[in-house]
Short mmCIF file of N, CA and C in Angstrom, two decimals:
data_model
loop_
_atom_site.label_atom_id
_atom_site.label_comp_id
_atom_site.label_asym_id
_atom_site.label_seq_id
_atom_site.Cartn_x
_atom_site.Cartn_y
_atom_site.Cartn_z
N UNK W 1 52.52 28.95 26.20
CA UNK W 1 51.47 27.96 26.11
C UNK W 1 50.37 28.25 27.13
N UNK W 2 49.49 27.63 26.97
CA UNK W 2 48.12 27.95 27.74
C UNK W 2 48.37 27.01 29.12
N UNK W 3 48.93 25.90 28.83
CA UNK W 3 48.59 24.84 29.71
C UNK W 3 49.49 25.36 31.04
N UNK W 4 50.88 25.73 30.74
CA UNK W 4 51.35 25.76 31.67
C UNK W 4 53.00 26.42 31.99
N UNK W 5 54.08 26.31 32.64
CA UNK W 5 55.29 26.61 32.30
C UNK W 5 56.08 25.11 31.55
N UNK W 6 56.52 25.26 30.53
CA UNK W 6 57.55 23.94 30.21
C UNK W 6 59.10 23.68 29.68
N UNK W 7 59.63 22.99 30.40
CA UNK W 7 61.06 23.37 29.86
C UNK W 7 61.62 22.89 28.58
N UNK W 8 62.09 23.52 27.74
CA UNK W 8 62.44 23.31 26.43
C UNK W 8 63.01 21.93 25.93
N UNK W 9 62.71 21.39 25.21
CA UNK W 9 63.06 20.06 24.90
C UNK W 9 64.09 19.78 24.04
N UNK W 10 64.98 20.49 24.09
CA UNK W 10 65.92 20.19 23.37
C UNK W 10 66.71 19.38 23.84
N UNK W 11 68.14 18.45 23.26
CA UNK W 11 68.28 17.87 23.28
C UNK W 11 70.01 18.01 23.21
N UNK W 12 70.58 17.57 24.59
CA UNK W 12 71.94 17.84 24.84
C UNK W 12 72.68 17.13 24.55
N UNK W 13 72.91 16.12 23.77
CA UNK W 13 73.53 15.43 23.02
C UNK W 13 74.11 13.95 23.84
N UNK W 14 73.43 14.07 25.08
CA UNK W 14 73.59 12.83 26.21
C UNK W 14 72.94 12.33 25.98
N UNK W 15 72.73 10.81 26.61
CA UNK W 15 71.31 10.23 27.11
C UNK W 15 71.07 11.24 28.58
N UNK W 16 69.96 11.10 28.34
CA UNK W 16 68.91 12.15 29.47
C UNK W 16 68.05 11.25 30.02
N UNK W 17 68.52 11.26 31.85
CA UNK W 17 68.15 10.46 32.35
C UNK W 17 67.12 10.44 33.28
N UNK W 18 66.74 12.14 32.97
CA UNK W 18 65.34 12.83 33.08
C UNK W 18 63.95 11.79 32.79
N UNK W 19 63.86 10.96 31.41
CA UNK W 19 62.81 9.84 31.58
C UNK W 19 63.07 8.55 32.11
N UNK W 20 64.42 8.39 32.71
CA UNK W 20 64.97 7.20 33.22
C UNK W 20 64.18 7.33 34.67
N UNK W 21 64.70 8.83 35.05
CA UNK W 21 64.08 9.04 36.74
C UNK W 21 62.59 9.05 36.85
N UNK W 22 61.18 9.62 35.86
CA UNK W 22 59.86 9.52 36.49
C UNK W 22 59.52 8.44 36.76
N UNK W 23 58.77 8.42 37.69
CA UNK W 23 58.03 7.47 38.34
C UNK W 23 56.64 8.07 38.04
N UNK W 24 55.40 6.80 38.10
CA UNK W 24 54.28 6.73 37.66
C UNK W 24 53.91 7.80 38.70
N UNK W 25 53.16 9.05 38.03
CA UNK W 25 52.04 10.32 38.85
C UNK W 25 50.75 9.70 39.40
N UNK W 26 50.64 10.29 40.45
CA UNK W 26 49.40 10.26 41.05
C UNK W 26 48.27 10.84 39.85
N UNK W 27 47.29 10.85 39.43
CA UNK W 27 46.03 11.84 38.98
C UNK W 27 44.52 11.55 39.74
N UNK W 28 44.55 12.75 39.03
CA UNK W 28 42.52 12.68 39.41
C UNK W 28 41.98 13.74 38.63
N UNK W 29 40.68 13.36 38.23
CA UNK W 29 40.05 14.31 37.32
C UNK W 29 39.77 15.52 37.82
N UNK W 30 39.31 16.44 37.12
CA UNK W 30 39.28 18.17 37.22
C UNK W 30 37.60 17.85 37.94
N UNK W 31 36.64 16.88 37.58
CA UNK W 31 35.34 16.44 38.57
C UNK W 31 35.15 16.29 39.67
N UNK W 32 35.96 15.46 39.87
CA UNK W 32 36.55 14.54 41.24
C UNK W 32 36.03 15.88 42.47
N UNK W 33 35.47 15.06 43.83
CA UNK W 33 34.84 16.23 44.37
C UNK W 33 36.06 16.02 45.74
N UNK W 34 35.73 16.88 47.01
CA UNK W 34 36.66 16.79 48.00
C UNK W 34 37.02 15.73 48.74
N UNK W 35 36.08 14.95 48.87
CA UNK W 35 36.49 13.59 49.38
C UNK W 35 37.43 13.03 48.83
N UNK W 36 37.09 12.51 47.31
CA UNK W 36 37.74 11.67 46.40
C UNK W 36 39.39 12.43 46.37
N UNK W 37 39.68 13.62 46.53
CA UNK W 37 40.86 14.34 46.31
C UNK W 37 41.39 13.87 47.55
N UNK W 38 41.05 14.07 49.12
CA UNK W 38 41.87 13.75 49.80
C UNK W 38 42.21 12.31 50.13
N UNK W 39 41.07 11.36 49.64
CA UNK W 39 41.60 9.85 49.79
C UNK W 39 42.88 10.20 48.78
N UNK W 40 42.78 10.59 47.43
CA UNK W 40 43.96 10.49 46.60
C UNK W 40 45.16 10.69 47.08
N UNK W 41 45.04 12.10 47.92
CA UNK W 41 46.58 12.42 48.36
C UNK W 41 46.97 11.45 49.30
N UNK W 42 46.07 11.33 50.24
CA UNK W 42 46.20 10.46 51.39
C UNK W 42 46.74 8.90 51.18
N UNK W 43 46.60 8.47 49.43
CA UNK W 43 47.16 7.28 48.87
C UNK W 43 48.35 7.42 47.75
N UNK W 44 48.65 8.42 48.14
CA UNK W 44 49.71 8.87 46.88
C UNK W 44 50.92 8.95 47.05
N UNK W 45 51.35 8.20 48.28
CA UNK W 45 52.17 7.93 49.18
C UNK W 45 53.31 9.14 49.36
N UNK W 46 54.51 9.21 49.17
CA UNK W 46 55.47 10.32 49.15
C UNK W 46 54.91 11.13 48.21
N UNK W 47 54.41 11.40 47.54
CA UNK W 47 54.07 12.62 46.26
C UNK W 47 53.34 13.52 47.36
N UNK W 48 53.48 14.67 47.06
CA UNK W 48 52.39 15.82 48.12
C UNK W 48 51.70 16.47 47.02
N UNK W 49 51.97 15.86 45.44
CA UNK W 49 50.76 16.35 44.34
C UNK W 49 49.85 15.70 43.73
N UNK W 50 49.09 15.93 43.37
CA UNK W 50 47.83 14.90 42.37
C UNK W 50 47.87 15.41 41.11
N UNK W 51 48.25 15.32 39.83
CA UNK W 51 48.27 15.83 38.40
C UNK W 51 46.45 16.10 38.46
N UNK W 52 45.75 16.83 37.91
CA UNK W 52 44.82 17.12 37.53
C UNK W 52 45.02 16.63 35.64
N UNK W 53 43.88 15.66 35.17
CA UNK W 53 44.25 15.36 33.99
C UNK W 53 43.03 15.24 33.16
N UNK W 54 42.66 15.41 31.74
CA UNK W 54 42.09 15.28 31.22
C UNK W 54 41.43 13.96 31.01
N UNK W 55 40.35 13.54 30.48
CA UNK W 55 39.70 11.86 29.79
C UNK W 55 41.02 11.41 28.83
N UNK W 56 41.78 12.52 27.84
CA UNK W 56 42.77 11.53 27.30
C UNK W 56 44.09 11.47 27.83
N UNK W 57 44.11 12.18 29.26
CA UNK W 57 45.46 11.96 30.10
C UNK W 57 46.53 13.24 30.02
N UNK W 58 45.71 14.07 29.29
CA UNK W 58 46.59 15.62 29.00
C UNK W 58 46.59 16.06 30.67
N UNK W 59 47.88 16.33 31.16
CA UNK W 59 48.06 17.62 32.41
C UNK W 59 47.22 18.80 31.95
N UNK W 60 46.35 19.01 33.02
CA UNK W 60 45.36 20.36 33.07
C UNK W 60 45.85 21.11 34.15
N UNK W 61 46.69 20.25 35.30
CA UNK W 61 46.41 20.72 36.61
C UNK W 61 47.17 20.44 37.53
N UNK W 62 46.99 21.06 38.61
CA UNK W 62 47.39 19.82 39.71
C UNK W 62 47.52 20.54 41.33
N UNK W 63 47.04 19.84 42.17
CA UNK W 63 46.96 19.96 43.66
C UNK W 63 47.70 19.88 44.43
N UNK W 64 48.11 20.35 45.46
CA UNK W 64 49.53 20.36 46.02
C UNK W 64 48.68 19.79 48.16
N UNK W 65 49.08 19.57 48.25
CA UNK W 65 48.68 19.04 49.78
C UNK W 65 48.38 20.56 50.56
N UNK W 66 49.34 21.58 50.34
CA UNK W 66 49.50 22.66 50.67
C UNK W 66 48.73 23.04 50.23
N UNK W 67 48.03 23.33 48.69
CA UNK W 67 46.97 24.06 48.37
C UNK W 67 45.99 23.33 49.10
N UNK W 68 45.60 22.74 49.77
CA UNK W 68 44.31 21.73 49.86
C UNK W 68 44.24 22.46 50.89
N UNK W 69 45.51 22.16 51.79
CA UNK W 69 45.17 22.59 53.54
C UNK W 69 44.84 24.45 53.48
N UNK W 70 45.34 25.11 52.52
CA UNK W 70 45.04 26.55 51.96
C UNK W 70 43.45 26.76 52.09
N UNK W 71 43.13 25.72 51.37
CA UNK W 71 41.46 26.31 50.94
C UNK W 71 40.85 25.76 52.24
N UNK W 72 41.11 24.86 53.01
CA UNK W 72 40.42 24.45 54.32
C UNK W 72 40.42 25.25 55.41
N UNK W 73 41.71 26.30 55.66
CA UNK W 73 42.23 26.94 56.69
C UNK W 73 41.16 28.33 56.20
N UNK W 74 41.37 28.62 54.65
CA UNK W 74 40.23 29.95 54.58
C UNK W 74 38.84 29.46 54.17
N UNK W 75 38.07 28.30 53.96
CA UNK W 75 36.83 27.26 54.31
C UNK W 75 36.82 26.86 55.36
N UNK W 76 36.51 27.16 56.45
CA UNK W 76 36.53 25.55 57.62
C UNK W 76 35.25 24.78 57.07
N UNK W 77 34.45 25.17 56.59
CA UNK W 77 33.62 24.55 55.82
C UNK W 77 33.42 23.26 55.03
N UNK W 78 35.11 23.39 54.60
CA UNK W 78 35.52 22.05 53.73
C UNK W 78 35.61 21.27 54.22
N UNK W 79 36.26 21.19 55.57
CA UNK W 79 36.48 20.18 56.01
C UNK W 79 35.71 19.89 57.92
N UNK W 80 34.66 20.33 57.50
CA UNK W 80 33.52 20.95 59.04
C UNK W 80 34.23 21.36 60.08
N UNK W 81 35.55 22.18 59.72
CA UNK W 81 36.00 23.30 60.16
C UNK W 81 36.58 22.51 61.85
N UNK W 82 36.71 21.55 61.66
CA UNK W 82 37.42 20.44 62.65
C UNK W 82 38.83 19.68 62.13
N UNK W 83 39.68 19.76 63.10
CA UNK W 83 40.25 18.73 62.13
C UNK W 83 40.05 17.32 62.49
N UNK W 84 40.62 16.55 61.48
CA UNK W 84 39.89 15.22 61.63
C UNK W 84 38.83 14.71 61.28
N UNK W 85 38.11 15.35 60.88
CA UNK W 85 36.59 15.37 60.37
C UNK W 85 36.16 14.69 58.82
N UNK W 86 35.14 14.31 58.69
CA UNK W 86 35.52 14.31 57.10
C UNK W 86 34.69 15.57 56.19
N UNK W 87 34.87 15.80 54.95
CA UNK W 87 34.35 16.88 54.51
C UNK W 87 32.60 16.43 54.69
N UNK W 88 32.19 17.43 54.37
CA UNK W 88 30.66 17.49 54.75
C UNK W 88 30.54 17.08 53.08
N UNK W 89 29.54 16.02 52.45
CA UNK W 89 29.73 15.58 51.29
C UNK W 89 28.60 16.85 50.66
N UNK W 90 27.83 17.31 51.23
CA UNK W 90 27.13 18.04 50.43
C UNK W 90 27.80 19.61 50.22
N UNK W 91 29.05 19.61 50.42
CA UNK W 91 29.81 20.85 49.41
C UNK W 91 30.39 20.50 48.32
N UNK W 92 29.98 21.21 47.49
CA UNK W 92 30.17 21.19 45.58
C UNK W 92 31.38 21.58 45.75
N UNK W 93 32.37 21.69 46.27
CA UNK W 93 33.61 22.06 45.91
C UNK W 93 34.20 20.73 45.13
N UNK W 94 35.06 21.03 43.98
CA UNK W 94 35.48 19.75 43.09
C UNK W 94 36.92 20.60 42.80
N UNK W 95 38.02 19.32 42.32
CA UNK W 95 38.83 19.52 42.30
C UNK W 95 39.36 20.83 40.89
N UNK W 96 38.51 20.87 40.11
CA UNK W 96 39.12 21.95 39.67
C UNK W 96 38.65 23.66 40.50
N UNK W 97 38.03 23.75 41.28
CA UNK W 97 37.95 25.02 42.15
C UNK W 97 39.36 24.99 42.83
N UNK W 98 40.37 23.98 42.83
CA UNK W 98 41.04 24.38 43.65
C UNK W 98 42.32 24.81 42.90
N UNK W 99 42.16 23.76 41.81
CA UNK W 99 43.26 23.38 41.12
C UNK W 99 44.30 24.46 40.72
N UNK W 100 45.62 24.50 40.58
CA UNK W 100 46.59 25.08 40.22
C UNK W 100 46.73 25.12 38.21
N UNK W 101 45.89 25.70 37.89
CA UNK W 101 45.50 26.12 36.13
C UNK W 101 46.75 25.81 35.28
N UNK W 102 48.40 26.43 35.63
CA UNK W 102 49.01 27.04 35.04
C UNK W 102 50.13 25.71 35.74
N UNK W 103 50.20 24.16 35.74
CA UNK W 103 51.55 23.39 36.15
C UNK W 103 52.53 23.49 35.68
N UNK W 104 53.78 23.71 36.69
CA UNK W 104 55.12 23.75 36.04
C UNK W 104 55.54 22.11 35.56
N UNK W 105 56.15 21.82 34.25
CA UNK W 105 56.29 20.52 33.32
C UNK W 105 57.75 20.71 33.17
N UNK W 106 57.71 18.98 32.82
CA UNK W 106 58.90 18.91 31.84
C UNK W 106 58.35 18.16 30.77
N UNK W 107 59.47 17.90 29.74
CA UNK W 107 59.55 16.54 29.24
C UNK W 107 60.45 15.04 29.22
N UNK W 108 59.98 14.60 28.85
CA UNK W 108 61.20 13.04 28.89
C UNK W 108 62.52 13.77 28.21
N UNK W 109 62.77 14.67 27.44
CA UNK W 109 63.99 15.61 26.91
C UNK W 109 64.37 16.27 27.53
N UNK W 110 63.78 16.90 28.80
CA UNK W 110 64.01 18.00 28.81
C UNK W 110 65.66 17.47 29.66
N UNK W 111 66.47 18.76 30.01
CA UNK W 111 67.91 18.44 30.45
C UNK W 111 67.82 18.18 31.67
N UNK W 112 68.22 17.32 32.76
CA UNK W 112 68.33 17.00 34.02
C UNK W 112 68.65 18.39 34.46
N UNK W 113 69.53 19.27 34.22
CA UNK W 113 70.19 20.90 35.05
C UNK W 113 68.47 21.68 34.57
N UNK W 114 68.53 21.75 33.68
CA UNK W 114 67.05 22.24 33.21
C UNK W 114 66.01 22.32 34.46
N UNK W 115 65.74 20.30 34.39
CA UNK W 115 64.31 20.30 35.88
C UNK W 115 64.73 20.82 36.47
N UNK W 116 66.00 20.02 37.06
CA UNK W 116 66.15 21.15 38.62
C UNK W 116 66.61 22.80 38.66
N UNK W 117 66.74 23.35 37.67
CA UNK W 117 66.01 24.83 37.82
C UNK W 117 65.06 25.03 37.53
N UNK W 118 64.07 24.36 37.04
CA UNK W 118 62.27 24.38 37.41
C UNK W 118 62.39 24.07 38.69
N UNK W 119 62.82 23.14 38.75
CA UNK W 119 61.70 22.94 40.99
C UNK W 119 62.58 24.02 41.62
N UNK W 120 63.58 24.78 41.50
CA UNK W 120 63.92 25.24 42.42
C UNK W 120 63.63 26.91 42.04
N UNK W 121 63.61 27.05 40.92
CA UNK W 121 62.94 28.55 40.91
C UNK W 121 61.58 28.83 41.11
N UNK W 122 60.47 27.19 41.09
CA UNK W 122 59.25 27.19 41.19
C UNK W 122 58.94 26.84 42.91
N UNK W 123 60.14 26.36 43.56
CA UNK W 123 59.74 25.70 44.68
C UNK W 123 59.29 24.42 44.44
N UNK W 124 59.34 23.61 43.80
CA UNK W 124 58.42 22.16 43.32
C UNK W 124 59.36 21.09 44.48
N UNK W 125 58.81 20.00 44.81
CA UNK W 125 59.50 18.71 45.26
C UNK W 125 59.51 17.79 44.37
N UNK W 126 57.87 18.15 43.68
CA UNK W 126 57.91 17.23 42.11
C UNK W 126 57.88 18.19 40.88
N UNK W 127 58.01 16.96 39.96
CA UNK W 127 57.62 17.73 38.06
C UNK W 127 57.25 16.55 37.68
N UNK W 128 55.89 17.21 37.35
CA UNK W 128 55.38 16.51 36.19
C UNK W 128 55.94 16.01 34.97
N UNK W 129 55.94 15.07 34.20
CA UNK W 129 57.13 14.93 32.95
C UNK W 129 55.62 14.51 32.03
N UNK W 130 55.54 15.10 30.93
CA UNK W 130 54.30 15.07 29.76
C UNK W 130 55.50 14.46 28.64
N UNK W 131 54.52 14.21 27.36
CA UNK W 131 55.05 13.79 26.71
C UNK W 131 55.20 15.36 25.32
N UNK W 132 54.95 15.13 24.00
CA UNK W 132 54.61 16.34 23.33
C UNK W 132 52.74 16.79 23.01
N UNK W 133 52.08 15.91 23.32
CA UNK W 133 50.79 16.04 23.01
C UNK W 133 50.23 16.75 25.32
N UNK W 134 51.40 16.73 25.49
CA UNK W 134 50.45 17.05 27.04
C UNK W 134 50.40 16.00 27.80
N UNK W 135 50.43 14.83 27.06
CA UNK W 135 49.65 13.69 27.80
C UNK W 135 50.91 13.58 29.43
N UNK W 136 50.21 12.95 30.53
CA UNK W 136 51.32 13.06 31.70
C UNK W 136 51.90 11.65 31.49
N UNK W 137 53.10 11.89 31.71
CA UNK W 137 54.06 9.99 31.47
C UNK W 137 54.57 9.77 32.82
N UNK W 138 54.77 10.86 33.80
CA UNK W 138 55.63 10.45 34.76
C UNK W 138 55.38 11.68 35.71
N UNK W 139 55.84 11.63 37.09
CA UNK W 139 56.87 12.43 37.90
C UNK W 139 58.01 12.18 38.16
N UNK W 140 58.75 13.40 38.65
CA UNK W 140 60.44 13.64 38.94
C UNK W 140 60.34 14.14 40.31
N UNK W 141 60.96 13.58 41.43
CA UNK W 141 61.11 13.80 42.32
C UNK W 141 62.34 14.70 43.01
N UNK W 142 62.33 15.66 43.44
CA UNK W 142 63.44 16.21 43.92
C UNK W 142 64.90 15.52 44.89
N UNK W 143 64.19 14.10 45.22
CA UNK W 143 65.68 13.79 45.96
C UNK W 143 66.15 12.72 44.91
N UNK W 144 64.80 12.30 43.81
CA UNK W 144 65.78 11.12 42.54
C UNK W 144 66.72 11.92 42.09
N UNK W 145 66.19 13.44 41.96
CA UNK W 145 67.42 14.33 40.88
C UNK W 145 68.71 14.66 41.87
N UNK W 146 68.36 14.90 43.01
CA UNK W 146 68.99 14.86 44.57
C UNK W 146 70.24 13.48 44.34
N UNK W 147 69.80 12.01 44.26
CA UNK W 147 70.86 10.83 44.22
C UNK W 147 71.43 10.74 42.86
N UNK W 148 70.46 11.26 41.56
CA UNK W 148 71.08 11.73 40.41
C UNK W 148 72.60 12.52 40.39
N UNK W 149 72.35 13.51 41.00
CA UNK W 149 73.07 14.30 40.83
C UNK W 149 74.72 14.35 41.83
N UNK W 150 74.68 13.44 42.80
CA UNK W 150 75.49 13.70 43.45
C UNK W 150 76.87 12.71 43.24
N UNK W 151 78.22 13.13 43.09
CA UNK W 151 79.28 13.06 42.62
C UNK W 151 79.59 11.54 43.02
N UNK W 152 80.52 11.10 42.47
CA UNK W 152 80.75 9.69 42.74
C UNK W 152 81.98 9.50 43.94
N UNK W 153 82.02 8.99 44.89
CA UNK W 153 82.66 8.62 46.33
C UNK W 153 84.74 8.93 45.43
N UNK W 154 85.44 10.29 46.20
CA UNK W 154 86.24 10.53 45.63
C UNK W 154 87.18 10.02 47.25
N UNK W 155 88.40 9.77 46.81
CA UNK W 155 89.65 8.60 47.89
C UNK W 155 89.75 10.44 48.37
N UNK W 156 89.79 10.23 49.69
CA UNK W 156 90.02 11.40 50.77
C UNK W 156 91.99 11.71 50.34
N UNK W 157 91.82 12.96 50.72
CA UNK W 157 93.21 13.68 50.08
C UNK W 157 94.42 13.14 50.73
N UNK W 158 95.46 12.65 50.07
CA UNK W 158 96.71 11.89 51.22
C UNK W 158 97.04 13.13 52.21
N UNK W 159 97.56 12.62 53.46
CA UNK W 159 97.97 13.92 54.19
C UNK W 159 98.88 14.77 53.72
N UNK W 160 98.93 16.20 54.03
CA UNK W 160 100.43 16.64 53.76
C UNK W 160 101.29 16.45 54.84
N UNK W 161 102.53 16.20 54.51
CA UNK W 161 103.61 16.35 55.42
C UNK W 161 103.40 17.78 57.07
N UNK W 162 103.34 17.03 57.70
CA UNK W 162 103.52 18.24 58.94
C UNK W 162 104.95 19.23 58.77
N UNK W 163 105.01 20.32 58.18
CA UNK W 163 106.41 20.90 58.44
C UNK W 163 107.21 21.26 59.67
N UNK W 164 106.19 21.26 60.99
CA UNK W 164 106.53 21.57 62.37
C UNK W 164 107.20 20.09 62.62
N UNK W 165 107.14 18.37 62.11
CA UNK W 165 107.11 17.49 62.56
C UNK W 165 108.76 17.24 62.15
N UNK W 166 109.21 16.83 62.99
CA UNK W 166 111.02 16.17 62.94
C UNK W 166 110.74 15.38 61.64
N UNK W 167 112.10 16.27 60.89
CA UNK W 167 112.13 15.14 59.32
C UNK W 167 112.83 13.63 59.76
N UNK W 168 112.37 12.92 59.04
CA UNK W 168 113.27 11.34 59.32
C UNK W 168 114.51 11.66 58.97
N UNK W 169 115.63 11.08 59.60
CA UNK W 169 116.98 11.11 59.23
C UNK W 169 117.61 10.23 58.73
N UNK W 170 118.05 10.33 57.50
CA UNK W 170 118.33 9.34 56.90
C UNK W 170 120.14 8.54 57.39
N UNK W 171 120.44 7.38 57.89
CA UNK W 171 121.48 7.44 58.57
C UNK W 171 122.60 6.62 57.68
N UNK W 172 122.52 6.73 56.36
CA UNK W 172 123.67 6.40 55.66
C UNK W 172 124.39 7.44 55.55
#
């Protein structure tokens, strides 16, 4: 596909609790200039991404906190090369100059083992979750799939017998 990497939607014969876990994505348009991008991240609370999205809500994109501080460290320009500063408003830089073209996706199908070998062969903390038209429905967070995934509280193993320890004697 053009848009991006996506994991196959097939369908494992569970409920898939892959659309149970997204939570509502941050976005911002591919327009949107540098200011408007870092108030976004800066309000996007735990997410460290912004979906880059189309007028009808299709994933185009998306910004990573890391890419941002990337283009500032080789710009000091962007951000008047201070930190702390705010960007100088008269640079045309807009969020698609920065944007990441090619987002790794899922879908509301796709298999819970699935995402998490997307974020972890991609490096992701999040995934985007689209629907079949592109449109974005959600993110997946790496520690929801993290409390997802982890086994249910198992009774600690009875001891074994000490064989060095004096057997009881039975005195009938």
């Amino acid at each position: 596909d053009t848009m991006g990497t996506s994991a196959s939607s097939g369908r494992s014969g569970r409920k898939n609790p892959l659309k149970k876990l997204a939570r509502p994505p941050s976005t911002i348009g591919a327009d949107a200039g540098l200011k408007a991008l870092i108030d976004a991240l800066l309000n996007a609370g735990v997410s460290r991404h912004l979906y880059v999205v189309d007028p009808q809500g299709r994933l185009c994109g998306s910004v990573s906190v890391l890419a941002l501080l990337e283009q500032m460290s080789l710009n000091p320009g962007l951000g008047n090369g201070k930190p702390g500063r705010q960007p100088d408003p008269n640079q045309r830089v807009r969020v698609r100059d920065i944007m990441d073209l090619r987002p790794r996706y899922a879908t509301r199908d796709t298999p819970l083992a699935e995402a998490i070998q997307i974020m972890v062969r991609e490096r992701l903390t999040e995934l985007p979750v689209v629907d079949r038209h592109l449109r974005l429905t959600g993110e997946v967070r790496a520690l929801d799939l993290l409390r997802n995934q982890t086994p249910p509280e198992v009774p600690p193993p009875r001891p074994e017998p000490d064989p060095a320890a004096p057997a009881d004697e039975d005195p009938s």
